[in-house]
């Protein structure tokens, strides 16, 4: 829906990160959001894109912040959606490893319990089509991609200094009912930018507002 809504205003490039969609598997590389950022940079190079606005939702936000660390000269603005700049604490890292091991043992079916935290209460109650769509996405993911991505996210660094030192405009979006990256995380990211970034709250949406309320 965002592609259709913005197609007459900008050239839009939406990569499949490694291990997801039509991209190849993660390979032997150590799990790292920096590796994902380098993949996107390589794609931009092949397409002849010198500068861009980069936006990312959830894990994509971590990749966007990694791009700011590594490719600052190519980024003119950054949009961070339902993500956070803080590194994982011990409990969060342990939970990601638990998910990774469950997916290795059970396949993508192990992700079904995540549905309640990915989608807001309003969506689960009033948007059955969206629930079905996101369920189908979870069922379709490749286990090796999920395992690698969970470990990459667990290893990511704190990015507040990256935002503070970036010198680019920031825009922050958060679902009103997001429990994974709630409003306080959005505000903390916004306040790290100089000047502070605006925060846009999407009513009645959880962690995936781009799908829940396009």
mmCIF file with all atom_site columns, C-alpha atoms in Angstrom:
data_model
loop_
_atom_site.group_PDB
_atom_site.id
_atom_site.type_symbol
_atom_site.label_atom_id
_atom_site.label_alt_id
_atom_site.label_comp_id
_atom_site.label_asym_id
_atom_site.label_entity_id
_atom_site.label_seq_id
_atom_site.pdbx_PDB_ins_code
_atom_site.Cartn_x
_atom_site.Cartn_y
_atom_site.Cartn_z
_atom_site.occupancy
_atom_site.B_iso_or_equiv
_atom_site.pdbx_formal_charge
_atom_site.auth_seq_id
_atom_site.auth_comp_id
_atom_site.auth_asym_id
_atom_site.auth_atom_id
_atom_site.pdbx_PDB_model_num
ATOM 1   C CA . UNK A 1 1   ? 0.000   0.000   0.000  1.00 0.00 ? 1   UNK A CA 1
ATOM 2   C CA . UNK A 1 2   ? 2.848   2.416   0.693  1.00 0.00 ? 2   UNK A CA 1
ATOM 3   C CA . UNK A 1 3   ? 4.344   1.663   -2.708 1.00 0.00 ? 3   UNK A CA 1
ATOM 4   C CA . UNK A 1 4   ? 1.069   2.547   -4.415 1.00 0.00 ? 4   UNK A CA 1
ATOM 5   C CA . UNK A 1 5   ? 0.591   5.666   -2.311 1.00 0.00 ? 5   UNK A CA 1
ATOM 6   C CA . UNK A 1 6   ? 4.059   7.085   -2.959 1.00 0.00 ? 6   UNK A CA 1
ATOM 7   C CA . UNK A 1 7   ? 4.763   5.874   -6.477 1.00 0.00 ? 7   UNK A CA 1
ATOM 8   C CA . UNK A 1 8   ? 4.009   9.255   -8.084 1.00 0.00 ? 8   UNK A CA 1
ATOM 9   C CA . UNK A 1 9   ? 6.271   11.123  -5.634 1.00 0.00 ? 9   UNK A CA 1
ATOM 10  C CA . UNK A 1 10  ? 9.471   9.089   -5.421 1.00 0.00 ? 10  UNK A CA 1
ATOM 11  C CA . UNK A 1 11  ? 11.420  6.174   -6.778 1.00 0.00 ? 11  UNK A CA 1
ATOM 12  C CA . UNK A 1 12  ? 10.850  3.378   -4.269 1.00 0.00 ? 12  UNK A CA 1
ATOM 13  C CA . UNK A 1 13  ? 13.277  0.507   -3.697 1.00 0.00 ? 13  UNK A CA 1
ATOM 14  C CA . UNK A 1 14  ? 12.118  -2.250  -1.343 1.00 0.00 ? 14  UNK A CA 1
ATOM 15  C CA . UNK A 1 15  ? 14.801  -4.897  -0.830 1.00 0.00 ? 15  UNK A CA 1
ATOM 16  C CA . UNK A 1 16  ? 14.290  -8.403  0.494  1.00 0.00 ? 16  UNK A CA 1
ATOM 17  C CA . UNK A 1 17  ? 16.864  -8.709  3.268  1.00 0.00 ? 17  UNK A CA 1
ATOM 18  C CA . UNK A 1 18  ? 19.095  -11.779 3.190  1.00 0.00 ? 18  UNK A CA 1
ATOM 19  C CA . UNK A 1 19  ? 17.236  -14.933 4.097  1.00 0.00 ? 19  UNK A CA 1
ATOM 20  C CA . UNK A 1 20  ? 13.822  -13.409 3.320  1.00 0.00 ? 20  UNK A CA 1
ATOM 21  C CA . UNK A 1 21  ? 11.619  -13.145 0.240  1.00 0.00 ? 21  UNK A CA 1
ATOM 22  C CA . UNK A 1 22  ? 13.512  -13.849 -2.979 1.00 0.00 ? 22  UNK A CA 1
ATOM 23  C CA . UNK A 1 23  ? 16.950  -13.032 -1.559 1.00 0.00 ? 23  UNK A CA 1
ATOM 24  C CA . UNK A 1 24  ? 19.450  -15.848 -1.011 1.00 0.00 ? 24  UNK A CA 1
ATOM 25  C CA . UNK A 1 25  ? 19.952  -17.379 2.416  1.00 0.00 ? 25  UNK A CA 1
ATOM 26  C CA . UNK A 1 26  ? 22.197  -15.826 5.029  1.00 0.00 ? 26  UNK A CA 1
ATOM 27  C CA . UNK A 1 27  ? 25.164  -18.039 4.183  1.00 0.00 ? 27  UNK A CA 1
ATOM 28  C CA . UNK A 1 28  ? 28.127  -18.425 6.512  1.00 0.00 ? 28  UNK A CA 1
ATOM 29  C CA . UNK A 1 29  ? 28.428  -14.772 7.532  1.00 0.00 ? 29  UNK A CA 1
ATOM 30  C CA . UNK A 1 30  ? 28.204  -13.966 11.219 1.00 0.00 ? 30  UNK A CA 1
ATOM 31  C CA . UNK A 1 31  ? 24.701  -12.702 12.066 1.00 0.00 ? 31  UNK A CA 1
ATOM 32  C CA . UNK A 1 32  ? 24.826  -8.917  11.896 1.00 0.00 ? 32  UNK A CA 1
ATOM 33  C CA . UNK A 1 33  ? 22.559  -6.009  10.989 1.00 0.00 ? 33  UNK A CA 1
ATOM 34  C CA . UNK A 1 34  ? 25.697  -4.426  9.520  1.00 0.00 ? 34  UNK A CA 1
ATOM 35  C CA . UNK A 1 35  ? 25.829  -7.230  6.946  1.00 0.00 ? 35  UNK A CA 1
ATOM 36  C CA . UNK A 1 36  ? 22.219  -6.465  6.017  1.00 0.00 ? 36  UNK A CA 1
ATOM 37  C CA . UNK A 1 37  ? 23.099  -2.774  5.688  1.00 0.00 ? 37  UNK A CA 1
ATOM 38  C CA . UNK A 1 38  ? 26.006  -3.656  3.398  1.00 0.00 ? 38  UNK A CA 1
ATOM 39  C CA . UNK A 1 39  ? 23.643  -5.789  1.293  1.00 0.00 ? 39  UNK A CA 1
ATOM 40  C CA . UNK A 1 40  ? 21.344  -2.802  0.824  1.00 0.00 ? 40  UNK A CA 1
ATOM 41  C CA . UNK A 1 41  ? 24.314  -0.592  -0.030 1.00 0.00 ? 41  UNK A CA 1
ATOM 42  C CA . UNK A 1 42  ? 25.411  -3.094  -2.673 1.00 0.00 ? 42  UNK A CA 1
ATOM 43  C CA . UNK A 1 43  ? 21.903  -3.099  -4.140 1.00 0.00 ? 43  UNK A CA 1
ATOM 44  C CA . UNK A 1 44  ? 21.873  0.705   -4.284 1.00 0.00 ? 44  UNK A CA 1
ATOM 45  C CA . UNK A 1 45  ? 25.231  0.594   -6.039 1.00 0.00 ? 45  UNK A CA 1
ATOM 46  C CA . UNK A 1 46  ? 23.972  -1.848  -8.661 1.00 0.00 ? 46  UNK A CA 1
ATOM 47  C CA . UNK A 1 47  ? 20.965  0.410   -9.257 1.00 0.00 ? 47  UNK A CA 1
ATOM 48  C CA . UNK A 1 48  ? 23.125  3.524   -9.547 1.00 0.00 ? 48  UNK A CA 1
ATOM 49  C CA . UNK A 1 49  ? 21.520  5.231   -6.539 1.00 0.00 ? 49  UNK A CA 1
ATOM 50  C CA . UNK A 1 50  ? 23.961  7.697   -4.991 1.00 0.00 ? 50  UNK A CA 1
ATOM 51  C CA . UNK A 1 51  ? 21.774  9.118   -2.185 1.00 0.00 ? 51  UNK A CA 1
ATOM 52  C CA . UNK A 1 52  ? 18.434  8.159   -0.687 1.00 0.00 ? 52  UNK A CA 1
ATOM 53  C CA . UNK A 1 53  ? 15.977  8.509   2.140  1.00 0.00 ? 53  UNK A CA 1
ATOM 54  C CA . UNK A 1 54  ? 16.134  5.236   4.069  1.00 0.00 ? 54  UNK A CA 1
ATOM 55  C CA . UNK A 1 55  ? 13.206  3.896   6.047  1.00 0.00 ? 55  UNK A CA 1
ATOM 56  C CA . UNK A 1 56  ? 12.808  0.761   8.094  1.00 0.00 ? 56  UNK A CA 1
ATOM 57  C CA . UNK A 1 57  ? 10.126  -0.919  10.182 1.00 0.00 ? 57  UNK A CA 1
ATOM 58  C CA . UNK A 1 58  ? 11.069  -3.126  13.150 1.00 0.00 ? 58  UNK A CA 1
ATOM 59  C CA . UNK A 1 59  ? 14.189  -5.061  12.071 1.00 0.00 ? 59  UNK A CA 1
ATOM 60  C CA . UNK A 1 60  ? 14.338  -2.775  9.054  1.00 0.00 ? 60  UNK A CA 1
ATOM 61  C CA . UNK A 1 61  ? 14.800  0.104   11.475 1.00 0.00 ? 61  UNK A CA 1
ATOM 62  C CA . UNK A 1 62  ? 17.878  -1.595  12.906 1.00 0.00 ? 62  UNK A CA 1
ATOM 63  C CA . UNK A 1 63  ? 19.201  -1.943  9.367  1.00 0.00 ? 63  UNK A CA 1
ATOM 64  C CA . UNK A 1 64  ? 18.452  1.727   8.660  1.00 0.00 ? 64  UNK A CA 1
ATOM 65  C CA . UNK A 1 65  ? 20.445  2.740   11.736 1.00 0.00 ? 65  UNK A CA 1
ATOM 66  C CA . UNK A 1 66  ? 23.296  0.467   10.669 1.00 0.00 ? 66  UNK A CA 1
ATOM 67  C CA . UNK A 1 67  ? 23.259  2.225   7.293  1.00 0.00 ? 67  UNK A CA 1
ATOM 68  C CA . UNK A 1 68  ? 23.542  5.555   9.117  1.00 0.00 ? 68  UNK A CA 1
ATOM 69  C CA . UNK A 1 69  ? 26.636  4.252   10.897 1.00 0.00 ? 69  UNK A CA 1
ATOM 70  C CA . UNK A 1 70  ? 28.269  2.886   7.769  1.00 0.00 ? 70  UNK A CA 1
ATOM 71  C CA . UNK A 1 71  ? 26.918  4.956   4.858  1.00 0.00 ? 71  UNK A CA 1
ATOM 72  C CA . UNK A 1 72  ? 26.121  8.342   6.311  1.00 0.00 ? 72  UNK A CA 1
ATOM 73  C CA . UNK A 1 73  ? 27.219  10.232  3.188  1.00 0.00 ? 73  UNK A CA 1
ATOM 74  C CA . UNK A 1 74  ? 24.586  8.457   1.086  1.00 0.00 ? 74  UNK A CA 1
ATOM 75  C CA . UNK A 1 75  ? 21.579  9.089   3.335  1.00 0.00 ? 75  UNK A CA 1
ATOM 76  C CA . UNK A 1 76  ? 19.583  12.318  3.190  1.00 0.00 ? 76  UNK A CA 1
ATOM 77  C CA . UNK A 1 77  ? 16.922  11.449  5.799  1.00 0.00 ? 77  UNK A CA 1
ATOM 78  C CA . UNK A 1 78  ? 15.808  8.467   7.844  1.00 0.00 ? 78  UNK A CA 1
ATOM 79  C CA . UNK A 1 79  ? 12.337  7.148   8.741  1.00 0.00 ? 79  UNK A CA 1
ATOM 80  C CA . UNK A 1 80  ? 12.209  4.823   11.758 1.00 0.00 ? 80  UNK A CA 1
ATOM 81  C CA . UNK A 1 81  ? 8.997   2.860   12.261 1.00 0.00 ? 81  UNK A CA 1
ATOM 82  C CA . UNK A 1 82  ? 8.151   0.710   15.290 1.00 0.00 ? 82  UNK A CA 1
ATOM 83  C CA . UNK A 1 83  ? 11.766  0.065   16.168 1.00 0.00 ? 83  UNK A CA 1
ATOM 84  C CA . UNK A 1 84  ? 14.190  1.157   18.887 1.00 0.00 ? 84  UNK A CA 1
ATOM 85  C CA . UNK A 1 85  ? 17.708  2.561   19.157 1.00 0.00 ? 85  UNK A CA 1
ATOM 86  C CA . UNK A 1 86  ? 18.654  0.701   22.329 1.00 0.00 ? 86  UNK A CA 1
ATOM 87  C CA . UNK A 1 87  ? 20.563  -2.575  22.254 1.00 0.00 ? 87  UNK A CA 1
ATOM 88  C CA . UNK A 1 88  ? 18.927  -5.718  23.585 1.00 0.00 ? 88  UNK A CA 1
ATOM 89  C CA . UNK A 1 89  ? 19.293  -6.434  27.260 1.00 0.00 ? 89  UNK A CA 1
ATOM 90  C CA . UNK A 1 90  ? 20.110  -9.886  28.605 1.00 0.00 ? 90  UNK A CA 1
ATOM 91  C CA . UNK A 1 91  ? 16.463  -10.961 28.769 1.00 0.00 ? 91  UNK A CA 1
ATOM 92  C CA . UNK A 1 92  ? 15.718  -9.821  25.211 1.00 0.00 ? 92  UNK A CA 1
ATOM 93  C CA . UNK A 1 93  ? 18.817  -11.568 23.843 1.00 0.00 ? 93  UNK A CA 1
ATOM 94  C CA . UNK A 1 94  ? 17.861  -14.761 25.631 1.00 0.00 ? 94  UNK A CA 1
ATOM 95  C CA . UNK A 1 95  ? 14.360  -14.572 24.181 1.00 0.00 ? 95  UNK A CA 1
ATOM 96  C CA . UNK A 1 96  ? 15.700  -14.112 20.647 1.00 0.00 ? 96  UNK A CA 1
ATOM 97  C CA . UNK A 1 97  ? 17.874  -17.194 21.098 1.00 0.00 ? 97  UNK A CA 1
ATOM 98  C CA . UNK A 1 98  ? 14.855  -19.106 22.394 1.00 0.00 ? 98  UNK A CA 1
ATOM 99  C CA . UNK A 1 99  ? 12.914  -18.129 19.260 1.00 0.00 ? 99  UNK A CA 1
ATOM 100 C CA . UNK A 1 100 ? 15.854  -19.072 17.039 1.00 0.00 ? 100 UNK A CA 1
ATOM 101 C CA . UNK A 1 101 ? 16.138  -22.531 18.611 1.00 0.00 ? 101 UNK A CA 1
ATOM 102 C CA . UNK A 1 102 ? 12.380  -23.094 18.443 1.00 0.00 ? 102 UNK A CA 1
ATOM 103 C CA . UNK A 1 103 ? 12.381  -22.252 14.731 1.00 0.00 ? 103 UNK A CA 1
ATOM 104 C CA . UNK A 1 104 ? 15.327  -24.609 14.127 1.00 0.00 ? 104 UNK A CA 1
ATOM 105 C CA . UNK A 1 105 ? 13.398  -27.421 15.833 1.00 0.00 ? 105 UNK A CA 1
ATOM 106 C CA . UNK A 1 106 ? 9.828   -26.722 14.730 1.00 0.00 ? 106 UNK A CA 1
ATOM 107 C CA . UNK A 1 107 ? 10.108  -24.612 11.596 1.00 0.00 ? 107 UNK A CA 1
ATOM 108 C CA . UNK A 1 108 ? 8.096   -21.466 10.944 1.00 0.00 ? 108 UNK A CA 1
ATOM 109 C CA . UNK A 1 109 ? 5.164   -22.811 12.991 1.00 0.00 ? 109 UNK A CA 1
ATOM 110 C CA . UNK A 1 110 ? 7.119   -21.739 16.061 1.00 0.00 ? 110 UNK A CA 1
ATOM 111 C CA . UNK A 1 111 ? 6.460   -18.109 15.096 1.00 0.00 ? 111 UNK A CA 1
ATOM 112 C CA . UNK A 1 112 ? 2.666   -18.335 15.371 1.00 0.00 ? 112 UNK A CA 1
ATOM 113 C CA . UNK A 1 113 ? 2.650   -17.181 19.042 1.00 0.00 ? 113 UNK A CA 1
ATOM 114 C CA . UNK A 1 114 ? 4.289   -13.901 17.922 1.00 0.00 ? 114 UNK A CA 1
ATOM 115 C CA . UNK A 1 115 ? 1.057   -12.853 16.215 1.00 0.00 ? 115 UNK A CA 1
ATOM 116 C CA . UNK A 1 116 ? -0.416  -11.318 19.364 1.00 0.00 ? 116 UNK A CA 1
ATOM 117 C CA . UNK A 1 117 ? 2.625   -9.100  19.883 1.00 0.00 ? 117 UNK A CA 1
ATOM 118 C CA . UNK A 1 118 ? 3.027   -8.146  16.222 1.00 0.00 ? 118 UNK A CA 1
ATOM 119 C CA . UNK A 1 119 ? -0.551  -6.959  15.760 1.00 0.00 ? 119 UNK A CA 1
ATOM 120 C CA . UNK A 1 120 ? -2.420  -4.492  17.933 1.00 0.00 ? 120 UNK A CA 1
ATOM 121 C CA . UNK A 1 121 ? -5.533  -5.390  19.867 1.00 0.00 ? 121 UNK A CA 1
ATOM 122 C CA . UNK A 1 122 ? -7.701  -3.358  17.490 1.00 0.00 ? 122 UNK A CA 1
ATOM 123 C CA . UNK A 1 123 ? -6.356  -5.215  14.469 1.00 0.00 ? 123 UNK A CA 1
ATOM 124 C CA . UNK A 1 124 ? -6.822  -8.620  16.081 1.00 0.00 ? 124 UNK A CA 1
ATOM 125 C CA . UNK A 1 125 ? -10.412 -7.693  16.923 1.00 0.00 ? 125 UNK A CA 1
ATOM 126 C CA . UNK A 1 126 ? -11.519 -5.785  13.825 1.00 0.00 ? 126 UNK A CA 1
ATOM 127 C CA . UNK A 1 127 ? -9.243  -6.690  10.887 1.00 0.00 ? 127 UNK A CA 1
ATOM 128 C CA . UNK A 1 128 ? -9.421  -10.445 10.277 1.00 0.00 ? 128 UNK A CA 1
ATOM 129 C CA . UNK A 1 129 ? -8.012  -10.071 6.783  1.00 0.00 ? 129 UNK A CA 1
ATOM 130 C CA . UNK A 1 130 ? -4.867  -8.468  8.178  1.00 0.00 ? 130 UNK A CA 1
ATOM 131 C CA . UNK A 1 131 ? -4.534  -11.222 10.785 1.00 0.00 ? 131 UNK A CA 1
ATOM 132 C CA . UNK A 1 132 ? -4.774  -13.827 8.014  1.00 0.00 ? 132 UNK A CA 1
ATOM 133 C CA . UNK A 1 133 ? -2.207  -11.998 5.869  1.00 0.00 ? 133 UNK A CA 1
ATOM 134 C CA . UNK A 1 134 ? 0.379   -11.673 8.637  1.00 0.00 ? 134 UNK A CA 1
ATOM 135 C CA . UNK A 1 135 ? -0.194  -15.292 9.659  1.00 0.00 ? 135 UNK A CA 1
ATOM 136 C CA . UNK A 1 136 ? 0.518   -16.349 6.081  1.00 0.00 ? 136 UNK A CA 1
ATOM 137 C CA . UNK A 1 137 ? 3.717   -14.280 6.099  1.00 0.00 ? 137 UNK A CA 1
ATOM 138 C CA . UNK A 1 138 ? 4.898   -15.970 9.301  1.00 0.00 ? 138 UNK A CA 1
ATOM 139 C CA . UNK A 1 139 ? 4.133   -19.397 7.881  1.00 0.00 ? 139 UNK A CA 1
ATOM 140 C CA . UNK A 1 140 ? 6.066   -18.635 4.684  1.00 0.00 ? 140 UNK A CA 1
ATOM 141 C CA . UNK A 1 141 ? 9.375   -17.454 6.142  1.00 0.00 ? 141 UNK A CA 1
ATOM 142 C CA . UNK A 1 142 ? 12.490  -19.576 5.746  1.00 0.00 ? 142 UNK A CA 1
ATOM 143 C CA . UNK A 1 143 ? 13.778  -20.932 9.071  1.00 0.00 ? 143 UNK A CA 1
ATOM 144 C CA . UNK A 1 144 ? 17.436  -20.221 8.273  1.00 0.00 ? 144 UNK A CA 1
ATOM 145 C CA . UNK A 1 145 ? 16.592  -16.568 7.603  1.00 0.00 ? 145 UNK A CA 1
ATOM 146 C CA . UNK A 1 146 ? 14.685  -16.232 10.867 1.00 0.00 ? 146 UNK A CA 1
ATOM 147 C CA . UNK A 1 147 ? 17.426  -17.857 12.947 1.00 0.00 ? 147 UNK A CA 1
ATOM 148 C CA . UNK A 1 148 ? 20.134  -15.663 11.408 1.00 0.00 ? 148 UNK A CA 1
ATOM 149 C CA . UNK A 1 149 ? 18.032  -12.514 11.766 1.00 0.00 ? 149 UNK A CA 1
ATOM 150 C CA . UNK A 1 150 ? 17.176  -13.194 15.424 1.00 0.00 ? 150 UNK A CA 1
ATOM 151 C CA . UNK A 1 151 ? 20.868  -13.561 16.242 1.00 0.00 ? 151 UNK A CA 1
ATOM 152 C CA . UNK A 1 152 ? 21.753  -10.502 14.177 1.00 0.00 ? 152 UNK A CA 1
ATOM 153 C CA . UNK A 1 153 ? 19.248  -8.385  16.107 1.00 0.00 ? 153 UNK A CA 1
ATOM 154 C CA . UNK A 1 154 ? 20.491  -9.746  19.424 1.00 0.00 ? 154 UNK A CA 1
ATOM 155 C CA . UNK A 1 155 ? 24.032  -8.659  18.557 1.00 0.00 ? 155 UNK A CA 1
ATOM 156 C CA . UNK A 1 156 ? 23.217  -5.146  17.375 1.00 0.00 ? 156 UNK A CA 1
ATOM 157 C CA . UNK A 1 157 ? 24.772  -2.160  19.211 1.00 0.00 ? 157 UNK A CA 1
ATOM 158 C CA . UNK A 1 158 ? 23.081  0.794   20.841 1.00 0.00 ? 158 UNK A CA 1
ATOM 159 C CA . UNK A 1 159 ? 22.386  3.407   18.145 1.00 0.00 ? 159 UNK A CA 1
ATOM 160 C CA . UNK A 1 160 ? 21.563  6.559   20.079 1.00 0.00 ? 160 UNK A CA 1
ATOM 161 C CA . UNK A 1 161 ? 24.957  8.125   19.313 1.00 0.00 ? 161 UNK A CA 1
ATOM 162 C CA . UNK A 1 162 ? 24.467  7.194   15.660 1.00 0.00 ? 162 UNK A CA 1
ATOM 163 C CA . UNK A 1 163 ? 21.209  9.171   15.542 1.00 0.00 ? 163 UNK A CA 1
ATOM 164 C CA . UNK A 1 164 ? 22.679  12.048  17.545 1.00 0.00 ? 164 UNK A CA 1
ATOM 165 C CA . UNK A 1 165 ? 25.708  12.386  15.270 1.00 0.00 ? 165 UNK A CA 1
ATOM 166 C CA . UNK A 1 166 ? 23.962  11.701  11.957 1.00 0.00 ? 166 UNK A CA 1
ATOM 167 C CA . UNK A 1 167 ? 23.148  15.284  11.007 1.00 0.00 ? 167 UNK A CA 1
ATOM 168 C CA . UNK A 1 168 ? 20.203  14.125  8.898  1.00 0.00 ? 168 UNK A CA 1
ATOM 169 C CA . UNK A 1 169 ? 16.479  14.768  9.442  1.00 0.00 ? 169 UNK A CA 1
ATOM 170 C CA . UNK A 1 170 ? 14.652  11.983  11.225 1.00 0.00 ? 170 UNK A CA 1
ATOM 171 C CA . UNK A 1 171 ? 11.002  10.965  11.211 1.00 0.00 ? 171 UNK A CA 1
ATOM 172 C CA . UNK A 1 172 ? 9.599   8.489   13.723 1.00 0.00 ? 172 UNK A CA 1
ATOM 173 C CA . UNK A 1 173 ? 6.378   6.490   13.335 1.00 0.00 ? 173 UNK A CA 1
ATOM 174 C CA . UNK A 1 174 ? 4.844   4.194   15.948 1.00 0.00 ? 174 UNK A CA 1
ATOM 175 C CA . UNK A 1 175 ? 1.651   2.207   16.275 1.00 0.00 ? 175 UNK A CA 1
ATOM 176 C CA . UNK A 1 176 ? -0.435  3.373   19.224 1.00 0.00 ? 176 UNK A CA 1
ATOM 177 C CA . UNK A 1 177 ? -0.791  -0.232  20.451 1.00 0.00 ? 177 UNK A CA 1
ATOM 178 C CA . UNK A 1 178 ? 2.763   -1.414  19.740 1.00 0.00 ? 178 UNK A CA 1
ATOM 179 C CA . UNK A 1 179 ? 3.957   -3.533  22.670 1.00 0.00 ? 179 UNK A CA 1
ATOM 180 C CA . UNK A 1 180 ? 7.318   -4.574  21.179 1.00 0.00 ? 180 UNK A CA 1
ATOM 181 C CA . UNK A 1 181 ? 8.610   -1.059  20.439 1.00 0.00 ? 181 UNK A CA 1
ATOM 182 C CA . UNK A 1 182 ? 6.228   1.155   22.389 1.00 0.00 ? 182 UNK A CA 1
ATOM 183 C CA . UNK A 1 183 ? 5.725   4.903   22.367 1.00 0.00 ? 183 UNK A CA 1
ATOM 184 C CA . UNK A 1 184 ? 8.504   5.618   24.862 1.00 0.00 ? 184 UNK A CA 1
ATOM 185 C CA . UNK A 1 185 ? 11.039  3.973   22.539 1.00 0.00 ? 185 UNK A CA 1
ATOM 186 C CA . UNK A 1 186 ? 9.777   6.123   19.672 1.00 0.00 ? 186 UNK A CA 1
ATOM 187 C CA . UNK A 1 187 ? 10.134  9.297   21.740 1.00 0.00 ? 187 UNK A CA 1
ATOM 188 C CA . UNK A 1 188 ? 13.644  8.330   22.869 1.00 0.00 ? 188 UNK A CA 1
ATOM 189 C CA . UNK A 1 189 ? 14.730  7.875   19.246 1.00 0.00 ? 189 UNK A CA 1
ATOM 190 C CA . UNK A 1 190 ? 13.114  11.115  18.164 1.00 0.00 ? 190 UNK A CA 1
ATOM 191 C CA . UNK A 1 191 ? 14.822  13.079  20.930 1.00 0.00 ? 191 UNK A CA 1
ATOM 192 C CA . UNK A 1 192 ? 18.222  11.701  19.923 1.00 0.00 ? 192 UNK A CA 1
ATOM 193 C CA . UNK A 1 193 ? 18.087  13.524  16.581 1.00 0.00 ? 193 UNK A CA 1
ATOM 194 C CA . UNK A 1 194 ? 19.375  17.100  16.392 1.00 0.00 ? 194 UNK A CA 1
ATOM 195 C CA . UNK A 1 195 ? 16.954  18.811  16.071 1.00 0.00 ? 195 UNK A CA 1
ATOM 196 C CA . UNK A 1 196 ? 14.485  16.330  17.583 1.00 0.00 ? 196 UNK A CA 1
ATOM 197 C CA . UNK A 1 197 ? 12.455  14.372  15.068 1.00 0.00 ? 197 UNK A CA 1
ATOM 198 C CA . UNK A 1 198 ? 8.653   14.474  14.947 1.00 0.00 ? 198 UNK A CA 1
ATOM 199 C CA . UNK A 1 199 ? 6.782   11.417  16.198 1.00 0.00 ? 199 UNK A CA 1
ATOM 200 C CA . UNK A 1 200 ? 3.715   10.257  14.316 1.00 0.00 ? 200 UNK A CA 1
ATOM 201 C CA . UNK A 1 201 ? 1.376   7.879   16.170 1.00 0.00 ? 201 UNK A CA 1
ATOM 202 C CA . UNK A 1 202 ? -0.865  5.585   14.121 1.00 0.00 ? 202 UNK A CA 1
ATOM 203 C CA . UNK A 1 203 ? -4.095  5.030   16.106 1.00 0.00 ? 203 UNK A CA 1
ATOM 204 C CA . UNK A 1 204 ? -5.422  1.501   16.517 1.00 0.00 ? 204 UNK A CA 1
ATOM 205 C CA . UNK A 1 205 ? -2.248  -0.146  15.170 1.00 0.00 ? 205 UNK A CA 1
ATOM 206 C CA . UNK A 1 206 ? 0.377   -2.320  16.790 1.00 0.00 ? 206 UNK A CA 1
ATOM 207 C CA . UNK A 1 207 ? 3.900   -3.214  15.659 1.00 0.00 ? 207 UNK A CA 1
ATOM 208 C CA . UNK A 1 208 ? 3.026   -3.358  11.945 1.00 0.00 ? 208 UNK A CA 1
ATOM 209 C CA . UNK A 1 209 ? 1.071   -0.163  11.188 1.00 0.00 ? 209 UNK A CA 1
ATOM 210 C CA . UNK A 1 210 ? 2.160   -0.204  7.544  1.00 0.00 ? 210 UNK A CA 1
ATOM 211 C CA . UNK A 1 211 ? 0.017   -3.326  7.174  1.00 0.00 ? 211 UNK A CA 1
ATOM 212 C CA . UNK A 1 212 ? -2.554  -2.727  9.932  1.00 0.00 ? 212 UNK A CA 1
ATOM 213 C CA . UNK A 1 213 ? -3.621  0.751   8.812  1.00 0.00 ? 213 UNK A CA 1
ATOM 214 C CA . UNK A 1 214 ? -1.964  1.606   5.487  1.00 0.00 ? 214 UNK A CA 1
#
